[in-house]
Amino acid sequence: MKHLHGNMLSRWTEGWGVLFTALCELTEKDLEKHVMIRAEPLLVIDAIERQLDHYSGHVGQIVYIGKQLKGDKWKSLSIPKGTSKKYLQYMKDKYEGGGG
């Protein structure tokens, strides 16, 4: 997390705020422009995808460490382990059963 932006939650939140503000200010035409990253010209849309991949790798590292530290007390961020079939049935009932 320090690599992404410091080592405190407020800096983490500030960093994501800067990203989303910048993304919201982009126009469709901006996505077709080029930016230079390490002397490589990239379309803005490609640079965004590159950064999202980079960020997701670091967030994965944070989650991995969190799981190690919390052990059995870790609360799943998505579908808890061992409940995929139950969740799939819930989604089928919700969207195929006339509920969606």
mmCIF file of C-alpha atoms in Angstrom, residues 5 10-20:
data_model
loop_
_atom_site.group_PDB
_atom_site.id
_atom_site.type_symbol
_atom_site.label_atom_id
_atom_site.label_comp_id
_atom_site.label_asym_id
_atom_site.label_seq_id
_atom_site.Cartn_x
_atom_site.Cartn_y
_atom_site.Cartn_z
ATOM 1 C CA HIS A 5 0.398 6.100 -1.871
ATOM 2 C CA SER A 10 -6.299 8.892 4.625
ATOM 3 C CA ARG A 11 -3.560 8.921 1.982
ATOM 4 C CA TRP A 12 -5.049 5.781 0.400
ATOM 5 C CA THR A 13 -8.457 7.490 0.181
ATOM 6 C CA GLU A 14 -6.885 10.694 -1.114
ATOM 7 C CA GLY A 15 -5.031 8.784 -3.823
ATOM 8 C CA TRP A 16 -8.154 7.030 -5.077
ATOM 9 C CA GLY A 17 -9.967 10.374 -5.029
ATOM 10 C CA VAL A 18 -7.330 11.914 -7.291
ATOM 11 C CA LEU A 19 -7.643 8.969 -9.698
ATOM 12 C CA PHE A 20 -11.438 9.118 -9.910
#
